[in-house]
CSV table of C-alpha atoms and ligand atoms in Angstrom, one decimal:
chain,number,residue,atom,x,y,z
A,216,UNK,CA,102.1,70.1,95.3
A,217,UNK,CA,104.7,72.7,94.5
A,218,UNK,CA,104.6,75.7,96.8
A,219,UNK,CA,103.7,79.1,95.3
A,220,UNK,CA,106.1,81.7,96.9
A,221,UNK,CA,104.9,85.2,97.6
A,222,UNK,CA,107.8,86.6,95.5
A,223,UNK,CA,110.8,84.7,94.1
A,224,UNK,CA,113.7,87.1,94.5
A,225,UNK,CA,116.2,84.5,93.3
A,226,UNK,CA,114.3,84.0,90.0
A,227,UNK,CA,114.8,87.7,89.4
A,228,UNK,CA,118.6,87.3,89.8
A,229,UNK,CA,118.7,84.1,87.6
A,230,UNK,CA,116.8,85.8,84.8
A,231,UNK,CA,119.7,88.2,84.4
A,232,UNK,CA,122.6,86.3,86.1
A,233,UNK,CA,125.3,86.7,83.4
A,234,UNK,CA,124.7,90.5,83.1
A,235,UNK,CA,124.5,91.1,86.8
A,236,UNK,CA,127.6,89.0,87.5
A,237,UNK,CA,129.6,90.9,84.8
A,238,UNK,CA,128.4,94.3,86.1
A,239,UNK,CA,129.4,93.4,89.7
A,240,UNK,CA,132.8,91.9,88.6
A,241,UNK,CA,133.5,95.2,86.8
A,242,UNK,CA,133.1,97.1,90.0
A,243,UNK,CA,135.3,94.6,91.9
A,244,UNK,CA,138.0,94.9,89.3
A,245,UNK,CA,137.9,98.7,89.1
A,246,UNK,CA,139.5,99.3,92.5
A,247,UNK,CA,137.0,102.1,93.1
A,248,UNK,CA,134.4,101.2,95.8
A,249,UNK,CA,132.7,104.4,96.9
A,250,UNK,CA,130.6,106.6,94.5
A,251,UNK,CA,132.3,106.6,91.0
A,252,UNK,CA,131.1,105.9,87.5
A,253,UNK,CA,128.5,103.1,88.3
A,254,UNK,CA,126.7,105.5,90.7
A,255,UNK,CA,126.8,108.4,88.3
A,256,UNK,CA,125.6,106.3,85.4
A,257,UNK,CA,122.7,104.8,87.3
A,258,UNK,CA,121.7,108.2,88.6
A,259,UNK,CA,121.7,109.6,85.1
A,260,UNK,CA,119.8,106.7,83.7
A,261,UNK,CA,117.2,106.6,86.5
A,262,UNK,CA,116.6,110.3,86.2
A,263,UNK,CA,115.9,109.8,82.5
A,264,UNK,CA,113.7,106.8,83.2
A,265,UNK,CA,111.6,108.9,85.7
A,266,UNK,CA,111.5,112.0,83.5
A,267,UNK,CA,113.3,114.0,86.3
A,268,UNK,CA,116.2,116.5,85.9
A,269,UNK,CA,118.1,115.0,88.8
A,270,UNK,CA,118.6,111.7,90.6
A,271,UNK,CA,120.7,111.4,93.8
A,272,UNK,CA,121.6,107.9,94.9
A,273,UNK,CA,121.4,107.3,98.7
A,274,UNK,CA,121.8,104.3,101.0
A,275,UNK,CA,118.1,103.3,101.3
A,276,UNK,CA,114.5,104.6,101.0
A,277,UNK,CA,114.2,105.8,104.6
A,278,UNK,CA,117.3,108.0,104.1
A,279,UNK,CA,115.8,109.3,100.8
A,280,UNK,CA,112.8,110.6,102.8
A,281,UNK,CA,114.9,111.9,105.7
A,282,UNK,CA,117.4,113.8,103.5
A,283,UNK,CA,114.5,115.2,101.4
A,284,UNK,CA,112.9,116.6,104.5
A,285,UNK,CA,116.2,118.0,105.7
A,286,UNK,CA,116.9,119.6,102.4
A,287,UNK,CA,113.5,121.2,102.5
A,288,UNK,CA,114.4,122.7,105.9
A,289,UNK,CA,111.8,120.6,107.8
A,290,UNK,CA,112.7,120.3,111.5
A,291,UNK,CA,111.5,120.6,115.1
A,292,UNK,CA,108.2,122.4,115.5
A,293,UNK,CA,107.1,121.6,111.9
A,294,UNK,CA,104.2,119.4,111.0
A,295,UNK,CA,104.3,117.0,108.1
A,296,UNK,CA,101.1,115.4,106.8
A,297,UNK,CA,101.4,111.6,106.2
A,298,UNK,CA,98.9,108.8,105.4
A,299,UNK,CA,97.4,106.9,108.3
A,300,UNK,CA,97.9,103.7,106.2
A,301,UNK,CA,101.5,103.4,105.1
A,302,UNK,CA,104.7,101.5,105.8
A,303,UNK,CA,106.1,103.0,109.0
A,304,UNK,CA,109.2,104.5,107.2
A,305,UNK,CA,107.0,107.4,106.0
A,306,UNK,CA,106.4,108.4,109.6
A,307,UNK,CA,109.9,107.5,110.9
A,308,UNK,CA,111.5,110.0,108.4
A,309,UNK,CA,109.4,112.8,109.8
A,310,UNK,CA,110.2,111.9,113.4
A,311,UNK,CA,113.9,111.5,112.5
A,312,UNK,CA,114.2,115.2,111.6
A,313,UNK,CA,112.4,116.2,114.8
A,314,UNK,CA,109.1,117.2,113.1
A,315,UNK,CA,105.6,115.8,113.9
A,316,UNK,CA,103.8,113.4,111.7
A,317,UNK,CA,100.1,114.4,111.3
A,318,UNK,CA,98.2,111.5,109.9
A,319,UNK,CA,95.1,111.7,107.6
A,320,UNK,CA,92.9,108.9,106.5
A,321,UNK,CA,93.1,107.8,102.8
A,322,UNK,CA,90.4,107.7,100.1
A,323,UNK,CA,88.3,104.6,100.9
A,324,UNK,CA,88.5,103.1,97.3
A,325,UNK,CA,92.1,103.9,96.2
A,326,UNK,CA,93.7,103.6,99.7
A,327,UNK,CA,95.8,106.7,98.7
A,328,UNK,CA,95.8,110.3,99.9
A,329,UNK,CA,92.5,112.0,99.9
A,330,UNK,CA,92.9,115.7,98.7
A,331,UNK,CA,89.9,116.8,100.7
A,332,UNK,CA,91.3,115.4,103.9
A,333,UNK,CA,94.6,116.9,103.1
A,334,UNK,CA,93.2,120.4,102.7
A,335,UNK,CA,91.5,120.1,106.1
A,336,UNK,CA,94.6,119.0,107.9
A,337,UNK,CA,96.9,121.9,106.9
A,338,UNK,CA,97.8,124.3,109.7
A,339,UNK,CA,100.2,127.2,110.0
A,340,UNK,CA,102.8,124.7,111.2
A,341,UNK,CA,102.5,122.4,108.1
A,342,UNK,CA,105.8,122.4,106.2
A,343,UNK,CA,105.4,119.4,103.9
A,344,UNK,CA,103.2,116.6,102.8
A,345,UNK,CA,104.3,113.1,102.1
A,346,UNK,CA,102.0,111.3,99.6
A,347,UNK,CA,102.7,107.6,99.3
A,348,UNK,CA,102.0,105.7,96.0
A,349,UNK,CA,100.8,102.8,98.0
A,350,UNK,CA,101.1,99.3,96.6
A,351,UNK,CA,102.4,100.9,93.3
A,352,UNK,CA,99.1,102.8,92.7
A,353,UNK,CA,99.8,106.5,91.9
A,354,UNK,CA,98.2,108.9,94.3
A,355,UNK,CA,95.9,111.6,92.8
A,356,UNK,CA,98.7,114.1,92.3
A,357,UNK,CA,96.9,117.0,90.5
A,358,UNK,CA,94.4,117.8,93.3
A,359,UNK,CA,97.1,117.1,95.9
A,360,UNK,CA,99.5,119.5,94.2
A,361,UNK,CA,96.6,122.1,94.0
A,362,UNK,CA,96.4,121.9,97.8
A,363,UNK,CA,100.1,122.0,98.5
A,364,UNK,CA,100.7,124.9,96.1
A,365,UNK,CA,97.7,126.9,97.5
A,366,UNK,CA,99.2,126.6,101.0
A,367,UNK,CA,102.8,126.9,99.9
A,368,UNK,CA,103.9,123.6,101.5
A,369,UNK,CA,106.3,121.1,99.9
A,370,UNK,CA,105.1,117.8,98.4
A,371,UNK,CA,107.3,114.8,98.9
A,372,UNK,CA,106.3,111.6,97.1
A,373,UNK,CA,107.1,108.3,98.7
A,374,UNK,CA,107.6,106.2,95.6
A,375,UNK,CA,109.2,103.3,97.2
A,376,UNK,CA,106.5,100.9,95.7
A,377,UNK,CA,105.9,102.8,92.5
A,378,UNK,CA,108.8,102.3,90.0
A,379,UNK,CA,107.3,102.6,86.6
A,380,UNK,CA,103.8,103.6,87.6
A,381,UNK,CA,102.2,106.4,85.6
A,382,UNK,CA,99.8,109.2,86.6
A,383,UNK,CA,97.7,110.5,83.7
A,384,UNK,CA,100.3,109.0,81.3
A,385,UNK,CA,103.4,110.6,83.0
A,386,UNK,CA,105.8,108.4,85.0
A,387,UNK,CA,106.0,109.0,88.7
A,388,UNK,CA,109.3,110.8,89.4
A,389,UNK,CA,109.1,114.5,89.2
A,390,UNK,CA,105.6,115.8,90.1
A,391,UNK,CA,106.3,116.8,93.6
A,392,UNK,CA,109.3,118.7,95.0
A,393,UNK,CA,111.2,115.5,95.8
A,394,UNK,CA,110.4,111.9,94.9
A,395,UNK,CA,111.9,109.2,97.2
A,396,UNK,CA,112.7,105.7,96.0
A,397,UNK,CA,113.7,102.5,97.8
A,398,UNK,CA,115.6,99.7,96.0
A,399,UNK,CA,115.2,97.2,98.8
A,400,UNK,CA,115.5,93.8,97.2
A,401,UNK,CA,111.7,93.1,97.2
A,402,UNK,CA,110.8,96.4,95.5
A,403,UNK,CA,109.9,96.5,91.8
A,404,UNK,CA,113.4,97.7,91.1
A,405,UNK,CA,115.4,95.9,93.7
A,406,UNK,CA,119.1,95.8,94.5
A,407,UNK,CA,120.9,92.9,96.2
A,408,UNK,CA,121.1,94.8,99.4
A,409,UNK,CA,119.9,98.2,100.6
A,410,UNK,CA,119.8,101.1,98.2
A,411,UNK,CA,117.7,104.2,97.5
A,412,UNK,CA,117.4,107.5,95.6
A,413,UNK,CA,115.7,110.8,95.3
A,414,UNK,CA,114.5,112.2,92.0
A,415,UNK,CA,113.6,115.9,91.6
A,416,UNK,CA,113.4,118.7,89.1
A,417,UNK,CA,114.7,121.2,91.7
A,418,UNK,CA,118.4,121.9,91.3
A,419,UNK,CA,118.6,123.4,94.8
A,420,UNK,CA,117.2,120.3,96.4
A,421,UNK,CA,119.4,118.0,94.3
A,422,UNK,CA,122.6,119.9,95.3
A,423,UNK,CA,121.6,120.0,99.0
A,424,UNK,CA,120.7,116.3,99.1
A,425,UNK,CA,123.9,115.3,97.4
A,426,UNK,CA,125.9,117.3,99.9
A,427,UNK,CA,123.9,116.0,102.9
A,428,UNK,CA,124.4,112.3,101.8
A,429,UNK,CA,128.2,112.8,101.8
A,430,UNK,CA,129.1,114.3,105.2
A,431,UNK,CA,127.7,117.7,104.3
A,432,UNK,CA,130.6,118.0,102.0
A,433,UNK,CA,131.0,119.0,98.3
A,434,UNK,CA,134.7,119.3,98.3
A,435,UNK,CA,136.6,116.6,100.2
A,436,UNK,CA,137.4,117.6,103.8
A,437,UNK,CA,135.4,120.8,103.5
A,438,UNK,CA,132.1,120.4,105.5
A,439,UNK,CA,129.4,123.0,104.9
A,440,UNK,CA,126.9,121.4,107.3
A,441,UNK,CA,126.4,118.3,109.5
A,442,UNK,CA,125.6,115.7,106.9
A,443,UNK,CA,125.5,111.9,107.1
A,444,UNK,CA,127.1,109.0,105.2
A,445,UNK,CA,124.2,107.8,103.0
A,446,UNK,CA,125.8,107.0,99.6
A,447,UNK,CA,124.5,104.6,97.0
A,448,UNK,CA,126.9,101.6,96.9
A,449,UNK,CA,128.5,101.2,93.4
A,450,UNK,CA,128.0,97.4,93.5
A,451,UNK,CA,124.3,98.0,94.1
A,452,UNK,CA,124.3,100.8,91.4
A,453,UNK,CA,125.8,98.3,88.9
A,454,UNK,CA,123.1,95.7,89.7
A,455,UNK,CA,120.4,98.3,89.5
A,456,UNK,CA,121.7,99.5,86.1
A,457,UNK,CA,121.2,96.0,84.7
A,458,UNK,CA,117.8,95.6,86.2
A,459,UNK,CA,116.6,99.0,85.0
A,460,UNK,CA,116.9,97.9,81.4
A,461,UNK,CA,114.2,95.2,82.2
A,462,UNK,CA,112.0,97.2,84.5
A,463,UNK,CA,109.4,98.1,81.9
A,464,UNK,CA,109.1,94.4,80.8
A,465,UNK,CA,108.8,93.3,84.4
A,466,UNK,CA,106.2,96.0,85.1
A,467,UNK,CA,104.1,94.8,82.1
A,468,UNK,CA,104.4,91.2,83.5
A,469,UNK,CA,103.0,92.5,86.8
A,470,UNK,CA,100.2,94.4,85.0
A,471,UNK,CA,99.2,91.2,83.1
A,472,UNK,CA,99.0,89.3,86.4
A,473,UNK,CA,97.0,92.0,88.0
A,474,UNK,CA,94.5,92.1,85.1
A,475,UNK,CA,94.2,88.3,85.3
A,476,UNK,CA,93.6,88.4,89.1
A,477,UNK,CA,91.0,91.2,88.7
A,478,UNK,CA,89.1,89.3,86.0
A,479,UNK,CA,89.1,86.0,87.7
A,480,UNK,CA,88.7,86.6,91.5
A,481,UNK,CA,85.1,86.3,92.5
A,482,UNK,CA,84.9,86.1,96.3
A,483,UNK,CA,87.3,88.8,97.5
A,484,UNK,CA,87.3,92.6,97.1
A,485,UNK,CA,89.8,93.5,94.4
A,486,UNK,CA,91.7,96.7,93.9
A,487,UNK,CA,90.0,99.7,92.3
A,488,UNK,CA,92.0,101.4,89.6
A,489,UNK,CA,91.0,105.0,88.6
A,490,UNK,CA,91.2,105.6,84.9
A,491,UNK,CA,94.1,108.0,85.2
A,492,UNK,CA,96.3,105.4,87.0
A,493,UNK,CA,98.5,102.8,85.5
A,494,UNK,CA,99.9,101.2,88.6
A,495,UNK,CA,103.2,99.4,88.9
A,496,UNK,CA,101.5,96.6,91.0
A,497,UNK,CA,104.2,96.3,93.6
A,498,UNK,CA,101.5,94.5,95.6
A,499,UNK,CA,98.1,93.0,94.6
A,500,UNK,CA,96.0,93.5,97.7
A,501,UNK,CA,92.5,92.0,98.2
A,502,UNK,CA,90.2,92.3,101.1
A,503,UNK,CA,88.1,89.7,102.9
A,504,UNK,CA,86.3,89.8,106.2
A,505,UNK,CA,87.8,86.5,107.3
A,506,UNK,CA,91.3,87.4,106.2
A,507,UNK,CA,93.2,85.5,108.8
A,508,UNK,CA,91.3,82.2,108.0
A,509,UNK,CA,91.8,82.8,104.3
A,510,UNK,CA,95.5,83.3,104.8
A,511,UNK,CA,95.8,80.1,106.9
A,512,UNK,CA,93.8,77.9,104.5
A,513,UNK,CA,95.9,79.2,101.5
A,514,UNK,CA,99.1,78.5,103.4
A,515,UNK,CA,97.8,74.9,104.0
A,516,UNK,CA,97.7,74.6,100.2
A,517,UNK,CA,101.3,75.9,99.9
A,518,UNK,CA,100.3,79.4,98.8
A,519,UNK,CA,102.2,82.2,100.6
A,520,UNK,CA,100.5,85.5,101.1
A,521,UNK,CA,101.5,88.6,103.2
A,522,UNK,CA,99.8,91.4,105.1
A,523,UNK,CA,100.6,95.0,104.3
A,524,UNK,CA,100.4,96.1,107.0
A,525,UNK,CA,99.2,94.3,110.1
A,526,UNK,CA,99.6,97.2,112.5
A,527,UNK,CA,99.2,100.9,111.3
A,528,UNK,CA,101.9,103.2,112.5
A,529,UNK,CA,99.8,105.0,115.1
A,530,UNK,CA,99.2,101.7,116.9
A,531,UNK,CA,102.8,100.7,116.9
A,532,UNK,CA,104.8,100.8,120.2
A,533,UNK,CA,107.2,103.2,118.4
A,534,UNK,CA,104.3,105.7,118.3
A,535,UNK,CA,102.8,105.0,121.7
A,536,UNK,CA,103.2,108.7,122.6
A,537,UNK,CA,101.9,110.1,119.3
A,538,UNK,CA,98.5,110.9,120.8
A,539,UNK,CA,96.5,108.8,118.4
A,540,UNK,CA,94.3,106.3,120.2
A,541,UNK,CA,92.9,103.1,118.8
A,542,UNK,CA,89.8,104.0,116.8
A,543,UNK,CA,90.9,107.4,115.5
A,544,UNK,CA,91.8,106.0,112.0
A,545,UNK,CA,89.0,103.5,111.3
A,546,UNK,CA,90.0,103.1,107.6
A,547,UNK,CA,93.7,102.3,108.4
A,548,UNK,CA,92.7,100.0,111.2
A,549,UNK,CA,90.1,98.2,109.1
A,550,UNK,CA,92.6,97.7,106.3
A,551,UNK,CA,95.0,96.1,108.8
A,552,UNK,CA,92.3,93.6,109.7
A,553,UNK,CA,91.0,92.7,106.2
A,554,UNK,CA,93.8,93.2,103.6
A,555,UNK,CA,95.7,90.3,102.1
A,556,UNK,CA,98.5,90.6,99.5
A,557,UNK,CA,98.5,87.8,97.0
A,558,UNK,CA,101.6,86.5,95.2
A,559,UNK,CA,102.7,88.7,92.3
A,560,UNK,CA,106.1,89.2,90.6
A,561,UNK,CA,107.6,89.4,87.2
A,562,UNK,CA,108.8,85.8,87.2
A,563,UNK,CA,105.4,84.4,88.5
A,564,UNK,CA,104.0,81.9,86.0
A,565,UNK,CA,100.4,82.0,84.9
A,566,UNK,CA,100.1,78.4,85.9
A,567,UNK,CA,101.0,79.3,89.5
A,568,UNK,CA,98.7,82.2,89.4
A,569,UNK,CA,95.8,80.0,88.2
A,570,UNK,CA,96.4,77.8,91.3
A,571,UNK,CA,96.2,80.9,93.5
A,572,UNK,CA,93.0,82.1,91.7
A,573,UNK,CA,91.4,78.6,92.1
A,574,UNK,CA,92.3,78.4,95.8
A,575,UNK,CA,91.1,81.9,96.7
A,576,UNK,CA,87.8,81.5,94.8
A,577,UNK,CA,87.2,78.1,96.4
A,578,UNK,CA,88.2,79.0,99.9
A,579,UNK,CA,87.1,82.6,100.2
A,580,UNK,CA,83.4,81.8,99.4
A,581,UNK,CA,83.1,79.1,102.1
A,582,UNK,CA,84.7,80.9,105.0
B,190,LIG,C1,110.2,100.1,101.4
B,190,LIG,C2,109.5,101.4,101.8
B,190,LIG,C3,110.2,102.4,102.4
B,190,LIG,C4,111.6,102.3,102.9
B,190,LIG,O1,112.6,101.9,102.1
B,190,LIG,P1,114.0,101.2,102.7
B,190,LIG,O2,114.8,101.1,101.5
B,190,LIG,O3,113.6,99.9,103.2
B,190,LIG,O4,114.5,102.1,103.7
B,190,LIG,C5,109.6,103.6,102.6
B,190,LIG,N1,108.3,103.8,102.3
B,190,LIG,C6,107.6,102.8,101.7
B,190,LIG,C7,106.1,103.0,101.3
B,190,LIG,C8,108.2,101.5,101.5
B,190,LIG,O5,107.4,100.5,100.9
């Protein structure tokens, strides 16, 4: 039987091949290979898409987070509150600027930041909060913003999985001080290599980040501060510009698949969607107490699944010295043991999905 891939990246290219090839060829032919019109056009279009005043293209999502923290003045001695359950990049950005990641447990149903836990974790050293829109589900931004505003700390949104998601009817992209995007190929808006961006309504942050990403320089060979080289590649910007035109359609295809899964799956715990959330469904994550056995039996039927994420950041060797022992974050640790991401993507056929549904229902109930 034909295998069901977790995500068919090549199908995403083939669907738009002629337009992507033409856009890339135009950059090749232009003789201009750093910054330039493709980058500016994509930045302008993505800002409009997100409902943000500014978009600054950068090299990847991790740099988007690092440069946002730097632009906000976060550094050594500062604390930044992060989720206990996230991709490690959220924590790495905090460590990269010399600040300390302070982790809090998520809301048990939404898996996203819990405003009550956030309020309790703020100290005089807290400079910023990074809320992650995990799996493409928007975090509960209004109560989170109420906490950050009351304590006068910045809110950064890690939107690497949330392109096109809406919170109370408004697109993710400008609620917090800075919103950080990854265009890693597997993301909902994916380049054909590494790419990222920051969107923001704050002109001061936009100017600072665009200076930092380019050697700390606004005027060539005049360096105001010690910046980095983290520019959005124009070839990637050209690809992203083509794909952006199809993002809403592709998000709707994901939403249809998510609705079909949630209606049909009977023997696994399916995602809870609050009524104010319209997720982008970067991932469709179910839970089952015999997760590993379920994953293996699905694989034996040719169905690929993934685990996001098998080891929470505080238990990684990279954070061996962070002071968080095993057991301190039971929710994050439990998710690592029982969560399974099922195949989902804009090119996935409903026939393939029906095979996944049939296999999960049949196997999960007997394990
Ligand atoms: C992908 C991802 C990142 C990092 O993005 P890169 O472009 O790979 O650097 C950060 N945070 C989250 C939640 C992600 O999923």
